[in-house]
PDB file of C-alpha atoms in Angstrom:
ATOM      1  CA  UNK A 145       0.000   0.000   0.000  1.00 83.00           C
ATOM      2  CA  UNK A 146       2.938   2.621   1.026  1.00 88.00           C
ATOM      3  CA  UNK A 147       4.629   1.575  -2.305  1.00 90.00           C
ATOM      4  CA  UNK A 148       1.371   2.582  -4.512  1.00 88.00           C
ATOM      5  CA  UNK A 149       0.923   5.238  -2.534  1.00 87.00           C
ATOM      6  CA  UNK A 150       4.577   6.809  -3.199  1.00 87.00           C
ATOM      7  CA  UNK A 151       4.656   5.777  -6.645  1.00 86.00           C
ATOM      8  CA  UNK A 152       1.002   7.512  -7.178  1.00 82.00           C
ATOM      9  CA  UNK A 153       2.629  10.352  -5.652  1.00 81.00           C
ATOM     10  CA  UNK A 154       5.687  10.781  -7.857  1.00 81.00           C
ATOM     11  CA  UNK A 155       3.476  10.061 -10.717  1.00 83.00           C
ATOM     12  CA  UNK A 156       1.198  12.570 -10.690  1.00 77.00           C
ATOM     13  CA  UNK A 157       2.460  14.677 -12.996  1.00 74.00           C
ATOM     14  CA  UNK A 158       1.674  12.030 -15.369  1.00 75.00           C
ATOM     15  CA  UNK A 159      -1.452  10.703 -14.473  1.00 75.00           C
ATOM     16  CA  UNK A 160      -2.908  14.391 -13.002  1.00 74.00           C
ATOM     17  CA  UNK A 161      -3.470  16.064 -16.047  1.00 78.00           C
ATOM     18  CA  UNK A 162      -4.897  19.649 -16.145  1.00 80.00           C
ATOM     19  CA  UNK A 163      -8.573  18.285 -17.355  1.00 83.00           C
ATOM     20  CA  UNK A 164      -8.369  15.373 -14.320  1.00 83.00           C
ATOM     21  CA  UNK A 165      -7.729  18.297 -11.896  1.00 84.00           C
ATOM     22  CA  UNK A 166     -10.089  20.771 -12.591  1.00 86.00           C
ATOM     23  CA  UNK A 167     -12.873  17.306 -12.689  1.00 89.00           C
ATOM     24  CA  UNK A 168     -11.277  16.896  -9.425  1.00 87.00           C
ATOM     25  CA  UNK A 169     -11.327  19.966  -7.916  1.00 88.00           C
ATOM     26  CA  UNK A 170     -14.813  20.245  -8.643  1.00 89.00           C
ATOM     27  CA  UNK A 171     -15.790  16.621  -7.701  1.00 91.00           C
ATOM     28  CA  UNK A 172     -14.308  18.417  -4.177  1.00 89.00           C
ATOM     29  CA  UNK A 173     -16.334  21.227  -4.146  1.00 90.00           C
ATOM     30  CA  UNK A 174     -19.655  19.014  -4.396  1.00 90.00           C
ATOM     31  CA  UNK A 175     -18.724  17.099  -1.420  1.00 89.00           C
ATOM     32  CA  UNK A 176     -20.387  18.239   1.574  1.00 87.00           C
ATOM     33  CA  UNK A 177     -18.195  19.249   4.822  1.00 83.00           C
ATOM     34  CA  UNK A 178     -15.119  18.941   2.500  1.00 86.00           C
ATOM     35  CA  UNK A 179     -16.030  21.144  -0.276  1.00 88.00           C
ATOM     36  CA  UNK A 180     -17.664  23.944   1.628  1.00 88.00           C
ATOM     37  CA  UNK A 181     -13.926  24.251   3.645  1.00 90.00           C
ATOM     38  CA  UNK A 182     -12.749  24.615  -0.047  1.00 91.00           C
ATOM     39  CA  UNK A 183     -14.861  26.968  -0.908  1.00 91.00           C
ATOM     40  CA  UNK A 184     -14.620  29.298   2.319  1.00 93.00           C
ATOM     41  CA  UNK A 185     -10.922  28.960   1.444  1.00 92.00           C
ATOM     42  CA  UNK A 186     -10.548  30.074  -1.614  1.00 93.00           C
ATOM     43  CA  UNK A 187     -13.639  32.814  -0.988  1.00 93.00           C
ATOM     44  CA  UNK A 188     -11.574  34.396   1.611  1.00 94.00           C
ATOM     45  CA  UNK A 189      -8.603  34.149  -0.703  1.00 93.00           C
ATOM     46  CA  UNK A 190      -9.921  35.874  -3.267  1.00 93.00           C
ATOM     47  CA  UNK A 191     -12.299  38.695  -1.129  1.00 93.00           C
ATOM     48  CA  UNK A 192      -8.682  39.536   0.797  1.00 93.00           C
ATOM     49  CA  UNK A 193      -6.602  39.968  -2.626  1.00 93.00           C
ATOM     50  CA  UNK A 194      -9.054  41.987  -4.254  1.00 92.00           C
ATOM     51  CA  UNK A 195      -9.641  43.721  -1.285  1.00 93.00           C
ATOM     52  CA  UNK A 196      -6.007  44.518  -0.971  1.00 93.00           C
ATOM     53  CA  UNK A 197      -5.496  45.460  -4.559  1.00 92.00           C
ATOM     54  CA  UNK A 198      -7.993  47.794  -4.782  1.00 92.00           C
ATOM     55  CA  UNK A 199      -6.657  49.424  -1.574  1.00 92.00           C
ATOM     56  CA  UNK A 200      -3.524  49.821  -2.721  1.00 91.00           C
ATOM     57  CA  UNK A 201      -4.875  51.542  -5.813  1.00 90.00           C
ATOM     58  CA  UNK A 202      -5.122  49.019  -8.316  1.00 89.00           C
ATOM     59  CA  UNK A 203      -8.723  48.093 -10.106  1.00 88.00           C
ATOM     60  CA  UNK A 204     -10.818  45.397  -9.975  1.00 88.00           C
ATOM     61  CA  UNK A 205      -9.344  43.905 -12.585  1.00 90.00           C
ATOM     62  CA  UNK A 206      -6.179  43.421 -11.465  1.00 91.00           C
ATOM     63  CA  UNK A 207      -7.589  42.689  -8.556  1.00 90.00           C
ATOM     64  CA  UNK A 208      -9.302  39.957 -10.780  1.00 91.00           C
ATOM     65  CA  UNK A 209      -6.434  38.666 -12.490  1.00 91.00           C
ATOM     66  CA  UNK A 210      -4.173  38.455  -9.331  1.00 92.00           C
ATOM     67  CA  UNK A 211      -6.849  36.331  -7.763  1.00 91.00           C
ATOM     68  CA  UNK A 212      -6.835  33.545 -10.783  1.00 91.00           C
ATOM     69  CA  UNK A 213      -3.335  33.374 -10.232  1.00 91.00           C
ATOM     70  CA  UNK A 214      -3.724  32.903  -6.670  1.00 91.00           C
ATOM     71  CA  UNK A 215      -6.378  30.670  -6.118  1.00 91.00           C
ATOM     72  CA  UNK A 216      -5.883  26.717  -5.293  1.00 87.00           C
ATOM     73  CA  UNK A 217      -8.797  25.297  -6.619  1.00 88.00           C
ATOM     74  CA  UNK A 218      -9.261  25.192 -10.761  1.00 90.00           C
ATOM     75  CA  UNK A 219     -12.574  25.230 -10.764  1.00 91.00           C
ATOM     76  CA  UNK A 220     -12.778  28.254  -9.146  1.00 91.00           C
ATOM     77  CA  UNK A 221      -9.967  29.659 -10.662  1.00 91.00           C
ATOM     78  CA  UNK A 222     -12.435  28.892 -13.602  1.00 91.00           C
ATOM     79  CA  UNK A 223     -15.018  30.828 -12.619  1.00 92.00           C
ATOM     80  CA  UNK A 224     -12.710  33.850 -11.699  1.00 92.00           C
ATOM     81  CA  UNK A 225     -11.572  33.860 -15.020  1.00 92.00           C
ATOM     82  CA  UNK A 226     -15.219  34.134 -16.879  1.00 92.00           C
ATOM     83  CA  UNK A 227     -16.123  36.439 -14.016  1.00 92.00           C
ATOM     84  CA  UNK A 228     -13.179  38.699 -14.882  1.00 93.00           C
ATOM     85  CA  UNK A 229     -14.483  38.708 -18.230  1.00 93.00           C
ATOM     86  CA  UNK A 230     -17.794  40.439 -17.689  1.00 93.00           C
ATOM     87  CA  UNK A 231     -16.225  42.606 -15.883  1.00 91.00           C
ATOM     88  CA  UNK A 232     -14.193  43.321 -18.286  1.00 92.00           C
ATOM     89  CA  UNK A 233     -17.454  43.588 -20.637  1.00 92.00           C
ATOM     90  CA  UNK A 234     -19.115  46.351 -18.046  1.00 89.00           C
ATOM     91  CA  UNK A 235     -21.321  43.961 -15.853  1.00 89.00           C
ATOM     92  CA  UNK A 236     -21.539  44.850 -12.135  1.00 86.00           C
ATOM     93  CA  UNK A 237     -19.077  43.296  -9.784  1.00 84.00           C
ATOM     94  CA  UNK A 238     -20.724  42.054  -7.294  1.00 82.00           C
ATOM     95  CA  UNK A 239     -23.451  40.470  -9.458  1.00 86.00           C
ATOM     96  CA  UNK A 240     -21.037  38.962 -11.221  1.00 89.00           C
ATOM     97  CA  UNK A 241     -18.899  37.612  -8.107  1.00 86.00           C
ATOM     98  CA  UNK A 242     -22.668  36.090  -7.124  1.00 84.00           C
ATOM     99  CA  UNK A 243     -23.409  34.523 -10.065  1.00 88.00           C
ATOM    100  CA  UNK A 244     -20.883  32.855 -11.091  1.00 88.00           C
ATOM    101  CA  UNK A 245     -19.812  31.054  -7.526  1.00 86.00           C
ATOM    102  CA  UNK A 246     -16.599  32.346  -6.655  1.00 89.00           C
ATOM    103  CA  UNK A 247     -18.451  33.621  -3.720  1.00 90.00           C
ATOM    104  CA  UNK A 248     -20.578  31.852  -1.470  1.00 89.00           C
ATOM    105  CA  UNK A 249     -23.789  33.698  -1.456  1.00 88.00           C
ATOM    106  CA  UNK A 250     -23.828  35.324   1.789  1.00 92.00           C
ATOM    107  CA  UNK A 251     -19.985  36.373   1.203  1.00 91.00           C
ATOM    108  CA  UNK A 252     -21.459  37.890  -2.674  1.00 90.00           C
ATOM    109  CA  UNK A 253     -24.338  39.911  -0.739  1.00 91.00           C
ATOM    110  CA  UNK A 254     -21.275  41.060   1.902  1.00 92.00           C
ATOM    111  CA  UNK A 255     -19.484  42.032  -1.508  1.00 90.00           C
ATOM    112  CA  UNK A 256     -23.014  43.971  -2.957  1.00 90.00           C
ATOM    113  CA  UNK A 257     -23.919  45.561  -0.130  1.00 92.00           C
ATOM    114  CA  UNK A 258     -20.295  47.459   0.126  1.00 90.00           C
ATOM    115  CA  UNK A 259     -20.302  47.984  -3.558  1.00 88.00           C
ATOM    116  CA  UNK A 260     -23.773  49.443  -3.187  1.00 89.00           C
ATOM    117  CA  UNK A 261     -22.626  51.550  -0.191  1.00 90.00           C
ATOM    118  CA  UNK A 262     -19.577  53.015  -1.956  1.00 88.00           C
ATOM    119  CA  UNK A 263     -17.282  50.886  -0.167  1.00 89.00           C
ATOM    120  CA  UNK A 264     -15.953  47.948  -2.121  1.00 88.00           C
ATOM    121  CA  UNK A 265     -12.959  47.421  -0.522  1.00 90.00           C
ATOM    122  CA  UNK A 266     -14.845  47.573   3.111  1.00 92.00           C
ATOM    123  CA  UNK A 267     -17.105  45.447   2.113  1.00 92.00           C
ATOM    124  CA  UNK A 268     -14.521  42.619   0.494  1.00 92.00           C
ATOM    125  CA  UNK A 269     -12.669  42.860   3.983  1.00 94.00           C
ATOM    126  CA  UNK A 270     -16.241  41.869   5.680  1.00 95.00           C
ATOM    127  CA  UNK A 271     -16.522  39.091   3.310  1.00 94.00           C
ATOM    128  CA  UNK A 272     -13.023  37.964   3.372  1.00 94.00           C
ATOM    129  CA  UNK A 273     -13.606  38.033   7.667  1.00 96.00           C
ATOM    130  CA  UNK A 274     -16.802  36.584   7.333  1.00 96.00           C
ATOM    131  CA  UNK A 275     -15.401  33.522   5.072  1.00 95.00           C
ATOM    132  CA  UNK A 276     -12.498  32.999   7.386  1.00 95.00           C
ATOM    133  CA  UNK A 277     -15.124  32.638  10.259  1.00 96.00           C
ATOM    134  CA  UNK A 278     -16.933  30.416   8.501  1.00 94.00           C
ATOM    135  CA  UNK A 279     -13.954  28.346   7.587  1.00 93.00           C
ATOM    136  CA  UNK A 280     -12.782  27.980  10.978  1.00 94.00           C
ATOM    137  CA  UNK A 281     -15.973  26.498  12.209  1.00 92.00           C
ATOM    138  CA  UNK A 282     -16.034  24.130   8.865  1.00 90.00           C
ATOM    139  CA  UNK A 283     -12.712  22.782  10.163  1.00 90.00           C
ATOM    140  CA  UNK A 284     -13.615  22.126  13.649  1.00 91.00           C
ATOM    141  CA  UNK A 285     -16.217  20.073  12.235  1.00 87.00           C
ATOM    142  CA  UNK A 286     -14.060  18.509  10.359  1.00 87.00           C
ATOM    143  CA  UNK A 287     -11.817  17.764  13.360  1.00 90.00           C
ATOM    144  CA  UNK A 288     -15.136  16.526  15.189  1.00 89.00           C
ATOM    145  CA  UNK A 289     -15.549  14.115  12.318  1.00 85.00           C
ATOM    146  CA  UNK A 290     -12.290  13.058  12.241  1.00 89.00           C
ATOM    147  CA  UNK A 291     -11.717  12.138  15.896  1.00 92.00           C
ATOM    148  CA  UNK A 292     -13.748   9.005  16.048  1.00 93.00           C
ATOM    149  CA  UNK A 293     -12.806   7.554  13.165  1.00 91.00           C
ATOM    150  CA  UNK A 294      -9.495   8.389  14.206  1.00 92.00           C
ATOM    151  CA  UNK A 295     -10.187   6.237  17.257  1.00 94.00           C
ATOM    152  CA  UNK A 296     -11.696   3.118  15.448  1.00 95.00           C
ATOM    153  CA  UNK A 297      -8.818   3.068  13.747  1.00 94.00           C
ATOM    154  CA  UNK A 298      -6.251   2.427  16.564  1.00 95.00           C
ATOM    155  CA  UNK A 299      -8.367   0.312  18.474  1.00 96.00           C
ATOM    156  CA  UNK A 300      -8.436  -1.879  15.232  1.00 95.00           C
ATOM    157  CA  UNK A 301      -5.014  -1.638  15.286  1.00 94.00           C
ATOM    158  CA  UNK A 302      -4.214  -2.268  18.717  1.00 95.00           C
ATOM    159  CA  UNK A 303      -6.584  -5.453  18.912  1.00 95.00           C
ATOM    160  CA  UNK A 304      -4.917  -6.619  15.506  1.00 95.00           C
ATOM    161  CA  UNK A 305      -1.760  -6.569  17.508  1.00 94.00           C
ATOM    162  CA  UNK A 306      -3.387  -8.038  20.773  1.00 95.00           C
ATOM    163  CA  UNK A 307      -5.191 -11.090  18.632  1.00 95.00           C
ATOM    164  CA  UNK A 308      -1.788 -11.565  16.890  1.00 93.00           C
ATOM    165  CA  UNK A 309      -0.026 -12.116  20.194  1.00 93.00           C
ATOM    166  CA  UNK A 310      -2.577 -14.470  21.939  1.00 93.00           C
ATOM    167  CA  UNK A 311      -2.973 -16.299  18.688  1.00 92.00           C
ATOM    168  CA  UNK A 312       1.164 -16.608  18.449  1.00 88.00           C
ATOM    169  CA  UNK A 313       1.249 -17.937  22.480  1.00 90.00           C
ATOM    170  CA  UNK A 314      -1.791 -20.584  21.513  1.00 89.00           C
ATOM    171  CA  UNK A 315      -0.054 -21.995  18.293  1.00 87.00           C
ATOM    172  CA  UNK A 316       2.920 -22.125  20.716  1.00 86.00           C
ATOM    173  CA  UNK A 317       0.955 -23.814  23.354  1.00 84.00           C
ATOM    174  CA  UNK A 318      -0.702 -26.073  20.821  1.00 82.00           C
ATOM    175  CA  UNK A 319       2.368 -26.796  19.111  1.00 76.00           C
ATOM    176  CA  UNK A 320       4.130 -27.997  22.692  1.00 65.00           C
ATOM    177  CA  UNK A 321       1.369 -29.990  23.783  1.00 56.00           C
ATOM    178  CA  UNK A 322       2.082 -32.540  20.611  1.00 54.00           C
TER     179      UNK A 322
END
């Protein structure tokens, strides 16, 4: 198992094309506990950057752009890049940011709301604090999952090794008694 596992790993640049990672990153995004982490992730990724950007006196999009380069999930970085684009094309940020799921929705209506009050960049640092809240409590569920499965698995282990030992001492016993 360690052997397929290492080979798998120093493989992947074989086997992990560009089209099998962007189906994978989005076969993570659908899965529940796992792919909401993801997406809080990257959401406050993204909200932070362009927040930053546009701070420091850049525009949205190069904001935008620095964002696709940043983010970790393709799928995502996906939908950045065709959200950059109508942009680009004069559509409204933050309907655009809603629509096409970079943001989670309440983190998109953070994003509209500070657009809508004249304050985009206040309103991507609310979103970008609001998605790093909302990450932390996805991974403490996480954790919570985690731990009991985390505990099956040693006591498996630990009675494979106890069985082993009583059934070595009986096919000792057994094997004396002849």
């Amino acid at each position: 198992v360690v052997a397929v596992v290492l080979v798998a790993v120093f493989t992947r640049g074989v086997w992990l094309t560009s089209g099998r990672r962007r189906w994978l990153d989005r076969v993570v995004l659908r899965v529940p506990v796992v792919g909401g982490l993801v997406s809080y992730s990257n959401a406050a990724l993204v909200t932070d950057i362009l927040a930053t950007m546009i701070e420091g006196g850049s525009d949205l999009l190069d904001g935008l752009t620095q964002a696709h380069e940043v983010v970790t999930n393709r799928e995502i970085g996906g939908r950045l890049a065709s959200a950059r684009a109508r942009v680009r094309e004069g559509e409204e940020a933050g309907a655009v940011l809603a629509e096409s799921g970079v943001l989670p929705r309440m983190a998109s209506t953070i994003v509209r709301a500070g657009l809508a009050g004249g304050d985009l960049s206040g309103g991507l640092r609310r979103a970008s604090r609001f998605c790093l809240v909302r990450q932390e409590a996805m991974g403490e569920r996480v954790l919570t999952l985690l731990e009991p499965a985390v505990l099956v698995v040693m006591a498996g282990a630990v009675g494979w090794v106890a069985y082993s030992l009583i059934a070595g001492m009986l096919a000792i016993t057994n094997a004396g008694g002849l």
